[in-house]
Amino acid sequence: TGVLKGVSYPWAPVLLVFATGPAALVILRKSVSLLVSRDQFYRVVGKSFGACAAILLLVWLVWTYTNEYTSKGTAWNPVVKDQLIEDSGDVYANVYSKRPLNYSVDCGAGQVVDPDPKVAGQISIACTKAETVWFVVWMVPFAAVLFNAVVAAFCMIESR
């Protein structure tokens, strides 16, 4: 059941993917790349991660400002937030084990609070988990840009 905790920990797969890159670099450096000088290895890796960061940034900016996801593109604004909430119906339907949640009734500004404080707390936690899922989906491409840029910077510093 640990694999099926994606809604409870939506950041975990992202963290796993981000940890794989540096782990692969360590393995690559300690095995196949022993004949390459340290400076040269880190310079090539840094430039590769930098190029990936630049390409990802370009793609993310194009997606954010030219996509017809909403009438205003996909830049963060209330319209995009509402569209993400609407598209996350399956998440809201499954995040609370006792019943499907409806954003406008259970989580939104006009929410109806359950009279039982324990149930209200559980619903609030479930709403927070669902909001985290759709926000992570929206922002992960930019997180990938930052990750690649940071790895590129460290590699370029290490190559000196």
Short mmCIF file of C-alpha atoms in Angstrom, two decimals:
data_model
loop_
_atom_site.label_atom_id
_atom_site.label_comp_id
_atom_site.label_asym_id
_atom_site.label_seq_id
_atom_site.Cartn_x
_atom_site.Cartn_y
_atom_site.Cartn_z
CA THR A 1 0.00 0.00 0.00
CA GLY A 2 3.00 2.31 0.29
CA VAL A 3 3.02 2.84 -3.49
CA LEU A 4 -0.59 3.96 -3.40
CA LYS A 5 0.06 6.93 -1.09
CA GLY A 6 0.40 9.40 -3.97
CA VAL A 7 -2.50 11.53 -2.78
CA SER A 8 -1.22 11.64 0.79
CA TYR A 9 2.32 12.48 -0.30
CA PRO A 10 2.13 14.02 -3.80
CA TRP A 11 5.62 15.47 -3.46
CA ALA A 12 7.21 12.03 -2.86
CA PRO A 13 7.41 10.89 -6.52
CA VAL A 14 8.86 14.29 -7.44
CA LEU A 15 11.48 13.96 -4.72
CA LEU A 16 12.32 10.44 -5.89
CA VAL A 17 12.78 11.60 -9.48
CA PHE A 18 14.90 14.55 -8.37
CA ALA A 19 17.10 12.28 -6.19
CA THR A 20 17.68 9.89 -9.09
CA GLY A 21 19.70 12.43 -11.11
CA PRO A 22 22.41 13.12 -8.52
CA ALA A 23 22.51 9.42 -7.55
CA ALA A 24 23.07 8.49 -11.20
CA LEU A 25 25.84 11.11 -11.44
CA VAL A 26 27.63 9.62 -8.44
CA ILE A 27 27.38 6.12 -9.92
CA LEU A 28 28.53 7.38 -13.32
CA ARG A 29 31.49 9.26 -11.82
CA LYS A 30 32.59 6.34 -9.63
CA SER A 31 32.38 3.76 -12.41
CA VAL A 32 32.47 4.54 -16.13
CA SER A 33 33.95 8.04 -15.94
CA LEU A 34 37.07 7.30 -13.92
CA LEU A 35 39.27 7.90 -16.96
CA VAL A 36 37.85 11.40 -17.49
CA SER A 37 39.31 14.24 -15.45
CA ARG A 38 37.17 15.58 -12.66
CA ASP A 39 37.05 19.08 -14.14
CA GLN A 40 36.00 17.82 -17.55
CA PHE A 41 33.33 15.48 -16.13
CA TYR A 42 31.66 18.15 -14.02
CA ARG A 43 31.92 20.77 -16.78
CA VAL A 44 30.11 18.51 -19.27
CA VAL A 45 27.51 17.47 -16.72
CA GLY A 46 27.00 21.09 -15.63
CA LYS A 47 26.52 22.26 -19.20
CA SER A 48 24.10 19.38 -19.84
CA PHE A 49 21.99 20.19 -16.78
CA GLY A 50 22.16 23.90 -17.66
CA ALA A 51 20.93 23.19 -21.18
CA CYS A 52 18.11 21.06 -19.77
CA ALA A 53 17.17 23.87 -17.38
CA ALA A 54 17.09 26.39 -20.23
CA ILE A 55 15.00 24.13 -22.47
CA LEU A 56 12.60 23.29 -19.64
CA LEU A 57 12.26 26.98 -18.77
CA LEU A 58 11.49 27.84 -22.37
CA VAL A 59 8.89 25.07 -22.67
CA TRP A 60 7.36 25.99 -19.29
CA LEU A 61 7.13 29.69 -20.21
CA VAL A 62 5.53 28.87 -23.57
CA TRP A 63 3.09 26.50 -21.85
CA THR A 64 2.33 29.02 -19.11
CA TYR A 65 1.68 32.02 -21.32
CA THR A 66 0.37 30.64 -24.62
CA ASN A 67 -1.59 27.55 -23.61
CA GLU A 68 -5.35 27.71 -24.04
CA TYR A 69 -5.94 25.84 -20.77
CA THR A 70 -8.10 28.77 -19.74
CA SER A 71 -8.97 32.03 -21.46
CA LYS A 72 -5.99 33.58 -19.63
CA GLY A 73 -3.43 30.81 -20.36
CA THR A 74 -1.93 28.83 -17.50
CA ALA A 75 -0.17 31.58 -15.54
CA TRP A 76 -1.20 31.36 -11.90
CA ASN A 77 -4.45 33.23 -11.36
CA PRO A 78 -7.91 32.49 -9.96
CA VAL A 79 -9.17 31.23 -13.34
CA VAL A 80 -6.37 28.65 -13.57
CA LYS A 81 -6.93 27.66 -9.95
CA ASP A 82 -10.62 27.08 -10.66
CA GLN A 83 -9.78 25.04 -13.76
CA LEU A 84 -7.29 22.91 -11.80
CA ILE A 85 -9.93 22.31 -9.13
CA GLU A 86 -12.46 21.34 -11.79
CA ASP A 87 -9.97 18.97 -13.42
CA SER A 88 -9.17 17.40 -10.04
CA GLY A 89 -12.61 15.87 -9.53
CA ASP A 90 -11.13 12.37 -9.29
CA VAL A 91 -8.72 13.52 -6.59
CA TYR A 92 -11.53 15.06 -4.55
CA ALA A 93 -13.62 11.92 -5.11
CA ASN A 94 -10.92 9.66 -3.62
CA VAL A 95 -8.98 11.73 -1.11
CA TYR A 96 -11.47 11.19 1.75
CA SER A 97 -12.17 7.52 2.43
CA LYS A 98 -15.68 7.96 3.85
CA ARG A 99 -17.22 9.76 0.89
CA PRO A 100 -16.36 11.77 -2.22
CA LEU A 101 -15.68 15.44 -1.56
CA ASN A 102 -17.09 18.33 -3.54
CA TYR A 103 -14.76 21.34 -3.58
CA SER A 104 -17.44 24.02 -3.39
CA VAL A 105 -19.32 22.29 -0.56
CA ASP A 106 -16.47 20.76 1.46
CA CYS A 107 -13.36 22.83 0.71
CA GLY A 108 -14.15 26.14 -0.99
CA ALA A 109 -15.03 29.53 0.39
CA GLY A 110 -18.68 28.53 0.81
CA GLN A 111 -17.90 25.27 2.57
CA VAL A 112 -20.40 23.68 4.88
CA VAL A 113 -18.57 22.70 8.08
CA ASP A 114 -19.55 19.37 9.58
CA PRO A 115 -20.96 19.72 13.12
CA ASP A 116 -18.67 16.95 14.36
CA PRO A 117 -15.24 18.56 14.94
CA LYS A 118 -13.43 15.26 14.29
CA VAL A 119 -15.11 14.82 10.88
CA ALA A 120 -14.59 18.50 10.04
CA GLY A 121 -10.89 18.12 10.81
CA GLN A 122 -10.60 15.00 8.64
CA ILE A 123 -12.36 16.75 5.76
CA SER A 124 -10.08 19.76 6.15
CA ILE A 125 -7.00 17.51 5.98
CA ALA A 126 -8.42 15.75 2.91
CA CYS A 127 -9.06 19.11 1.21
CA THR A 128 -5.50 20.20 1.94
CA LYS A 129 -4.16 16.97 0.42
CA ALA A 130 -6.25 17.46 -2.72
CA GLU A 131 -5.12 21.09 -3.05
CA THR A 132 -1.51 19.96 -2.69
CA VAL A 133 -1.98 17.44 -5.52
CA TRP A 134 -3.29 19.94 -8.06
CA PHE A 135 -0.79 22.61 -7.05
CA VAL A 136 2.11 20.15 -7.39
CA VAL A 137 0.84 19.18 -10.84
CA TRP A 138 0.87 22.84 -11.88
CA MET A 139 4.26 23.79 -10.44
CA VAL A 140 6.42 20.68 -10.96
CA PRO A 141 7.69 21.78 -14.39
CA PHE A 142 9.13 24.95 -12.84
CA ALA A 143 10.56 22.93 -9.94
CA ALA A 144 12.36 20.83 -12.56
CA VAL A 145 13.84 24.03 -14.02
CA LEU A 146 15.12 25.08 -10.60
CA PHE A 147 16.46 21.60 -9.83
CA ASN A 148 18.38 21.41 -13.10
CA ALA A 149 19.74 24.93 -12.62
CA VAL A 150 20.95 24.14 -9.09
CA VAL A 151 22.65 20.90 -10.18
CA ALA A 152 24.22 22.75 -13.13
CA ALA A 153 25.54 25.47 -10.82
CA PHE A 154 27.05 22.98 -8.38
CA CYS A 155 28.64 21.00 -11.22
CA MET A 156 30.11 24.15 -12.79
CA ILE A 157 31.51 25.22 -9.40
CA GLU A 158 32.93 21.72 -8.92
CA SER A 159 34.58 21.84 -12.36
CA ARG A 160 36.87 24.73 -11.39
#
